[in-house]
mmCIF file of C-alpha atoms in Angstrom:
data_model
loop_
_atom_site.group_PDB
_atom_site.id
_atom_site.type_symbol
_atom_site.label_atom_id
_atom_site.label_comp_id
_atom_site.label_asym_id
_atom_site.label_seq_id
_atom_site.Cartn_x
_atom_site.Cartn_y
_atom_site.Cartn_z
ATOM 1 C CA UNK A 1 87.587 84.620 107.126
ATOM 2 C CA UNK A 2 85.306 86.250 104.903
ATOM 3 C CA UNK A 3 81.944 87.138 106.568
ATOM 4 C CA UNK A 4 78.262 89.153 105.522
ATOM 5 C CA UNK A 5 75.862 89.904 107.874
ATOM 6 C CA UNK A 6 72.346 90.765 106.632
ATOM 7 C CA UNK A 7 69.666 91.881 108.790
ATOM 8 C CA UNK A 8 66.773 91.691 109.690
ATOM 9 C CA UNK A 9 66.490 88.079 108.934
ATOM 10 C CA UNK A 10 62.249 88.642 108.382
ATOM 11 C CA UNK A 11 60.252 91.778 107.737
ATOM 12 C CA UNK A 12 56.752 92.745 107.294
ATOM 13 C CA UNK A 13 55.384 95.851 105.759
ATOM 14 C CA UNK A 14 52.175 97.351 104.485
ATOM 15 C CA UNK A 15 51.247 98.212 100.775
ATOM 16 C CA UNK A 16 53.108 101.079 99.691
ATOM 17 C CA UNK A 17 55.409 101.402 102.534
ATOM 18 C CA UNK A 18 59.421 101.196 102.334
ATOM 19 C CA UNK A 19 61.836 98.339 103.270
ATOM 20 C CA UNK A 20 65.295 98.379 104.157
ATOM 21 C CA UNK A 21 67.573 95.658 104.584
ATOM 22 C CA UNK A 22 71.550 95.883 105.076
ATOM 23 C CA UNK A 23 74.360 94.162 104.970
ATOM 24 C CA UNK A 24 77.957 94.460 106.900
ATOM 25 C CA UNK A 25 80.890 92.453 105.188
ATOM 26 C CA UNK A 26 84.381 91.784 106.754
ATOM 27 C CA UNK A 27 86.519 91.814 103.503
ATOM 28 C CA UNK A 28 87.753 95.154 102.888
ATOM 29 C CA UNK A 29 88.941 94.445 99.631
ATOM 30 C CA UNK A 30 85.443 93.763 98.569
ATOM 31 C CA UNK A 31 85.077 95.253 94.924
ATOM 32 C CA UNK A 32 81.535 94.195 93.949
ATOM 33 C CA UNK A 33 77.817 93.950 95.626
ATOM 34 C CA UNK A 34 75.046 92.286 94.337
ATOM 35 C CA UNK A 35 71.077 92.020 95.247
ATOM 36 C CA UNK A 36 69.508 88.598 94.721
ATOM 37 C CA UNK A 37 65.785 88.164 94.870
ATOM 38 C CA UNK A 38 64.510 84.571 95.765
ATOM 39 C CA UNK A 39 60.434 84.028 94.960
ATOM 40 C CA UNK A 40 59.211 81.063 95.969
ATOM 41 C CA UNK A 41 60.114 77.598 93.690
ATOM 42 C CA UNK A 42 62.890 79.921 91.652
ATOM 43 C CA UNK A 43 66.584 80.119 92.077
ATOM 44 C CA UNK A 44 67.779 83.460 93.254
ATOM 45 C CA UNK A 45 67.709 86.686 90.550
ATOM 46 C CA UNK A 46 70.094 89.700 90.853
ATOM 47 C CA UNK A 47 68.219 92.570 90.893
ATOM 48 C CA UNK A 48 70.736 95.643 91.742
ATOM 49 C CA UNK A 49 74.238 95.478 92.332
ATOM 50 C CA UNK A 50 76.497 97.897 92.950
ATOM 51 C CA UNK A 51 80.677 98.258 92.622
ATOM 52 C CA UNK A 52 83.016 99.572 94.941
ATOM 53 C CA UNK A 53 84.078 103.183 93.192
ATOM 54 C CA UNK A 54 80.195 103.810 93.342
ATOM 55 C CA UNK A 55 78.129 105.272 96.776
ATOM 56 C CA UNK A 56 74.529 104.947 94.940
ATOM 57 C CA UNK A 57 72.493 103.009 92.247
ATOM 58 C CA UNK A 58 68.961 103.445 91.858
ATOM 59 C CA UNK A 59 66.666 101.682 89.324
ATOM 60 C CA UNK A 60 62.786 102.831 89.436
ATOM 61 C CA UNK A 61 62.110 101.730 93.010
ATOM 62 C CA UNK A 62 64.991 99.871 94.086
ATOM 63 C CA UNK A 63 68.462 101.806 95.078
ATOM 64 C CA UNK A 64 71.540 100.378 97.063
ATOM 65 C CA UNK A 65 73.863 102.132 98.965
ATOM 66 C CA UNK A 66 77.105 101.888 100.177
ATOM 67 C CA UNK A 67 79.966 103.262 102.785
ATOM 68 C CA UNK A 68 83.411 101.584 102.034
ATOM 69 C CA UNK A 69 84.304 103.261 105.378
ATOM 70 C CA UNK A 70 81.957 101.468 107.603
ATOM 71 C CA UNK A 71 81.834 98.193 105.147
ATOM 72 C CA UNK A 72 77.922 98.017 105.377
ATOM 73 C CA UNK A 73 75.861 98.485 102.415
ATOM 74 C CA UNK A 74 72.185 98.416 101.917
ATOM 75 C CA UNK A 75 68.961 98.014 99.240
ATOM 76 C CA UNK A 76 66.556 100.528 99.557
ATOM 77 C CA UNK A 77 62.939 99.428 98.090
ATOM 78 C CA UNK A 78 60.170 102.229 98.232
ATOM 79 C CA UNK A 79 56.285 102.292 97.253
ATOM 80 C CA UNK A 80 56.378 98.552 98.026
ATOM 81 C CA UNK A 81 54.143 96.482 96.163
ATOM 82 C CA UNK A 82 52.790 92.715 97.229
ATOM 83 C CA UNK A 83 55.241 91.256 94.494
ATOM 84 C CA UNK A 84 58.012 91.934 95.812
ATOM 85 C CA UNK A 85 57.539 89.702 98.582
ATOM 86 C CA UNK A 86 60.985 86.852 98.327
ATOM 87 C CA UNK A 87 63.078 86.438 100.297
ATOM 88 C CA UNK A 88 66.222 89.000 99.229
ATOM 89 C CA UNK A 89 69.944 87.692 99.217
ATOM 90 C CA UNK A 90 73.120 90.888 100.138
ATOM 91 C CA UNK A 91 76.531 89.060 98.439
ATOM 92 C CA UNK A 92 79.988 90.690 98.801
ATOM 93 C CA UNK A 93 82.832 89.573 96.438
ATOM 94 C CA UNK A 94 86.262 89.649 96.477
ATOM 95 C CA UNK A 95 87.589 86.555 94.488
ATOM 96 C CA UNK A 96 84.690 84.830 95.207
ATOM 97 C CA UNK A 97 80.993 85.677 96.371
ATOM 98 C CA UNK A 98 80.042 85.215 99.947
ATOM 99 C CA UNK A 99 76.269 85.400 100.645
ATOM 100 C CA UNK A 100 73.888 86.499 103.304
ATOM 101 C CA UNK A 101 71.875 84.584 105.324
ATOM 102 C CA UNK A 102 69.161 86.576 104.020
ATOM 103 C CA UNK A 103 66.018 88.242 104.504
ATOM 104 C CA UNK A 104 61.972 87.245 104.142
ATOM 105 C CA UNK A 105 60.115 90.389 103.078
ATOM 106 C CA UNK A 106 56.299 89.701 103.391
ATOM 107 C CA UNK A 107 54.728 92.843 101.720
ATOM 108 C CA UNK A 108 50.707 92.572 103.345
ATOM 109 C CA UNK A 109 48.102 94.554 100.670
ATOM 110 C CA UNK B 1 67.840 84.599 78.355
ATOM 111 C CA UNK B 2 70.414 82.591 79.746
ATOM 112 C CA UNK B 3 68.636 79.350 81.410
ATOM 113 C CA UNK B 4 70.266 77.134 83.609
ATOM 114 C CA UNK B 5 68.163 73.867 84.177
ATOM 115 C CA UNK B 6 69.068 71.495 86.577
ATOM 116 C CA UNK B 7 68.024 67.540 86.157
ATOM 117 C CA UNK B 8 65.582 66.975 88.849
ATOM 118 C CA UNK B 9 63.628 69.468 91.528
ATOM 119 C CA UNK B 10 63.352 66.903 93.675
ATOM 120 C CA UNK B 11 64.968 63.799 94.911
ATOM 121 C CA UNK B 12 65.108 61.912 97.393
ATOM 122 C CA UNK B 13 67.765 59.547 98.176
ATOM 123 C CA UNK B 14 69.093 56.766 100.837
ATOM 124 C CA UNK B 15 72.036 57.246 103.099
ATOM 125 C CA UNK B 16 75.810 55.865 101.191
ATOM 126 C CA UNK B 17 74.306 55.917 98.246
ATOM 127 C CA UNK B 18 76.368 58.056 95.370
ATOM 128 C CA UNK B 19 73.838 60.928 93.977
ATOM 129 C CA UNK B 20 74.440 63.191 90.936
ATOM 130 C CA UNK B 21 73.137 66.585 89.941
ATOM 131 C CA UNK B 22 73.164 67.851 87.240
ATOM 132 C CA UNK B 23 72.977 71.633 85.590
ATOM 133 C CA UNK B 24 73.261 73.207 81.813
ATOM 134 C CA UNK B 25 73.852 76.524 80.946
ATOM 135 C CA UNK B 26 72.499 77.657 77.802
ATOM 136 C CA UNK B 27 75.131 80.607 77.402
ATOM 137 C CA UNK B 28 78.261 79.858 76.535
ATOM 138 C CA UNK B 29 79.627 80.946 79.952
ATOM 139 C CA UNK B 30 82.670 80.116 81.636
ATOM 140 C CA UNK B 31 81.739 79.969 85.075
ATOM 141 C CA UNK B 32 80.116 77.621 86.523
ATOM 142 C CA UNK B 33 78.860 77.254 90.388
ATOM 143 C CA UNK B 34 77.120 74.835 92.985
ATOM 144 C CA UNK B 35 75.774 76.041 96.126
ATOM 145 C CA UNK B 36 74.178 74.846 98.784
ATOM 146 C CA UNK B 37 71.054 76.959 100.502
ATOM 147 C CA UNK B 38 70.120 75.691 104.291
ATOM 148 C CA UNK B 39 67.726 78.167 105.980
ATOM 149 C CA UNK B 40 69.344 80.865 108.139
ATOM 150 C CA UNK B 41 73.135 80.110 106.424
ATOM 151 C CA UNK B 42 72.064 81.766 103.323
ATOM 152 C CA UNK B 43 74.019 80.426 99.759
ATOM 153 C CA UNK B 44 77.076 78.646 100.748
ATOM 154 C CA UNK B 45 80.104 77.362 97.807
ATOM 155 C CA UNK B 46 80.685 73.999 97.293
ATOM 156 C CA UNK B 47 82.581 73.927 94.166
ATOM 157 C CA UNK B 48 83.155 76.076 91.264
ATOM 158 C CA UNK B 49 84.790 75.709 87.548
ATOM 159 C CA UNK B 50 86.219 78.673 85.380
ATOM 160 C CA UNK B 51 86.661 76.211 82.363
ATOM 161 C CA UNK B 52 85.875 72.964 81.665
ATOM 162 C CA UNK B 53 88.059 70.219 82.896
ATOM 163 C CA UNK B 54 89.076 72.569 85.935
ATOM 164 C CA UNK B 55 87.783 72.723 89.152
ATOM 165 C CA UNK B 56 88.314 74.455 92.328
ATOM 166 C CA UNK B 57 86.649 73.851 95.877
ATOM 167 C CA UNK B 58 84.590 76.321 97.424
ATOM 168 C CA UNK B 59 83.650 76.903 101.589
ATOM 169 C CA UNK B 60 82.151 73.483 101.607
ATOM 170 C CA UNK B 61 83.565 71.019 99.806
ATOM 171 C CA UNK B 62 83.992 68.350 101.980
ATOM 172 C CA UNK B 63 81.790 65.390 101.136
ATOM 173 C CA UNK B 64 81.210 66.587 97.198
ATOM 174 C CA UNK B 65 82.726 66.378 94.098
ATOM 175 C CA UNK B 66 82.379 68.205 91.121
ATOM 176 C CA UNK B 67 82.960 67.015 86.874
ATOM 177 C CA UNK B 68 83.161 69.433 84.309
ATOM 178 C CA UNK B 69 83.582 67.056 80.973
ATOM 179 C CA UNK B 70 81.932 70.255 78.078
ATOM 180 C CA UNK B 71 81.466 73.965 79.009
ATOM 181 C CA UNK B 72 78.231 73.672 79.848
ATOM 182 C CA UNK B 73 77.564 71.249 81.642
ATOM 183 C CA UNK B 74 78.658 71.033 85.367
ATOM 184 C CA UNK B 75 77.765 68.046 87.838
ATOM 185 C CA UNK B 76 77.216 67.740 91.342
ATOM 186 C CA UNK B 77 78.493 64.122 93.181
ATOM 187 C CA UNK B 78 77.975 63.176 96.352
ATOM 188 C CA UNK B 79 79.971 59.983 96.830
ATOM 189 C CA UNK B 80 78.315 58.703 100.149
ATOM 190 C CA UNK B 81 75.183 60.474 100.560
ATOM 191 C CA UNK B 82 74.872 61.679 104.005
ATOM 192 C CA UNK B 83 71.513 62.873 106.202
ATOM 193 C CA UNK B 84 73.337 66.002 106.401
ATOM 194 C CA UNK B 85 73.670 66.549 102.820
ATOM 195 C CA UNK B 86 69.842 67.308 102.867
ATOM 196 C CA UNK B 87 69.535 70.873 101.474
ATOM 197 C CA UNK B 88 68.633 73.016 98.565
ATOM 198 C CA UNK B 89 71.435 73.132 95.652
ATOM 199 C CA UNK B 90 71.477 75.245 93.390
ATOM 200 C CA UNK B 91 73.420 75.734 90.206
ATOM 201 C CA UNK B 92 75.041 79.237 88.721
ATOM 202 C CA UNK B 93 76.961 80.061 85.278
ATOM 203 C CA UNK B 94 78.476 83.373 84.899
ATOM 204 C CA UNK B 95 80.501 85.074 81.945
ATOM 205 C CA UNK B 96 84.232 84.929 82.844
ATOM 206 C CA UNK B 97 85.980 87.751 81.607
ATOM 207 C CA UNK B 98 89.420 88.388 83.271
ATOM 208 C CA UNK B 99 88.542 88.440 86.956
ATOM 209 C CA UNK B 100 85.797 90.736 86.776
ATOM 210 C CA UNK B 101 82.675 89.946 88.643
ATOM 211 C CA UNK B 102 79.481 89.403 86.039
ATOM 212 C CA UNK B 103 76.491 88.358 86.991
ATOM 213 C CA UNK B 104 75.443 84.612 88.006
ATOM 214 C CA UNK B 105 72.859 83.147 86.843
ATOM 215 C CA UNK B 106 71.032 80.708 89.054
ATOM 216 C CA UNK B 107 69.225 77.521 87.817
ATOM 217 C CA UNK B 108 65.715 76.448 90.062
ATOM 218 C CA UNK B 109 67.283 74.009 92.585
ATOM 219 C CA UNK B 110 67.099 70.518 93.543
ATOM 220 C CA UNK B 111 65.770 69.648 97.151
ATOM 221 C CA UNK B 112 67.822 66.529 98.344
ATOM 222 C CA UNK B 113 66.607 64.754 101.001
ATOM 223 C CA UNK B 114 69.013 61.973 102.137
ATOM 224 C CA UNK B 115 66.792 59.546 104.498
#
């Protein structure tokens, strides 16, 4: 059946540094890929998503990529900032959304 | 901005008994969701509704049923509540224009704990 596999499931990084987190899904008829953001107490927030005749999006310092080939696709966040510690949701859609297990970013100033 | 509200945060209720939870959408959408969110098995579908009065199960249905009486308002029953029906739920509403994927909108959550 339909599958997404996000890693890593937790990941710590200084101030200012970069995080990466990606996703595989099994569905190659995926069409659409969205970026939730989870703080703590609040339902999930799309941040980025991206569609499936599109490699890149970037907005300010968030960008996702994505290889149709390899069915991975990932979110880029640079000049990370202690905000944007949540934990971040990957999602894959073909009639329906399937969801990571996702991933606990803990940004340390 | 859309706001989905669900009716409690928490709750806590005893095994068998028949629990309801309930979400509004403020946005005139079409698409309503429930999920489920248990740590390490991310945002899983219980049930979702592209229009009111219809219904259609998701990955996890068993155990749940869903009502969808007015557009937006979409409710959450577990007949026999179950210690393994504690979780996180959490409510979505999305625009539903001809199979194209919009955004969802998620509302806060309710933490059930069945005991």
């Amino acid at each position: 059946g339909e599958n997404v596999e996000q890693h890593p499931s937790t990941l710590s990084v200084q101030e200012g540094d970069s995080a990466v987190i990606k996703c595989t899904y099994s569905d190659s008829a995926s069409n659409y890929f969205p970026w939730y953001k989870q703080e703590l107490g609040k339902g999930p927030q799309l941040i980025i998503d991206i569609r499936s005749n599109v490699g890149e999006k970037k907005d300010q310092r968030i960008a996702v990529t994505l290889n149709k080939t390899a069915k991975h696709f990932s979110l880029h966040i640079t000049e990370t900032q202690p905000e944007d510690s949540a934990v971040y949701f990957c999602a894959a859609r073909y009639n329906k959304l399937i969801f990571g297990a996702g991933t606990r970013l803990a940004v340390h100033p | 901005d859309v706001k989905v509200t669900q009716s409690s945060r928490y709750l806590v209720k005893r095994t068998g008994e028949k629990v309801f939870l309930e979400c509004v959408q403020d946005m005139d959408h079409e698409n309503m969701f429930w999920y489920r969110q248990d740590p390490g098995l991310g945002l899983r579908l219980i049930y979702f509704s592209y229009d009111v009065k219809m219904k259609e199960k998701g990955d996890i249905p068993e155990g749940y049923s869903v009502s969808r009486e007015k557009k937006e308002r979409f409710s959450l029953i577990l007949e026999s509540a179950s210690t393994n029906q504690t979780s996180m739920y959490l409510c979505a509403s999305s625009l539903g224009t001809g199979g194209k994927p919009h955004e969802q909108y998620f509302g806060p959550g309710t933490r059930l704990t069945v005991t």
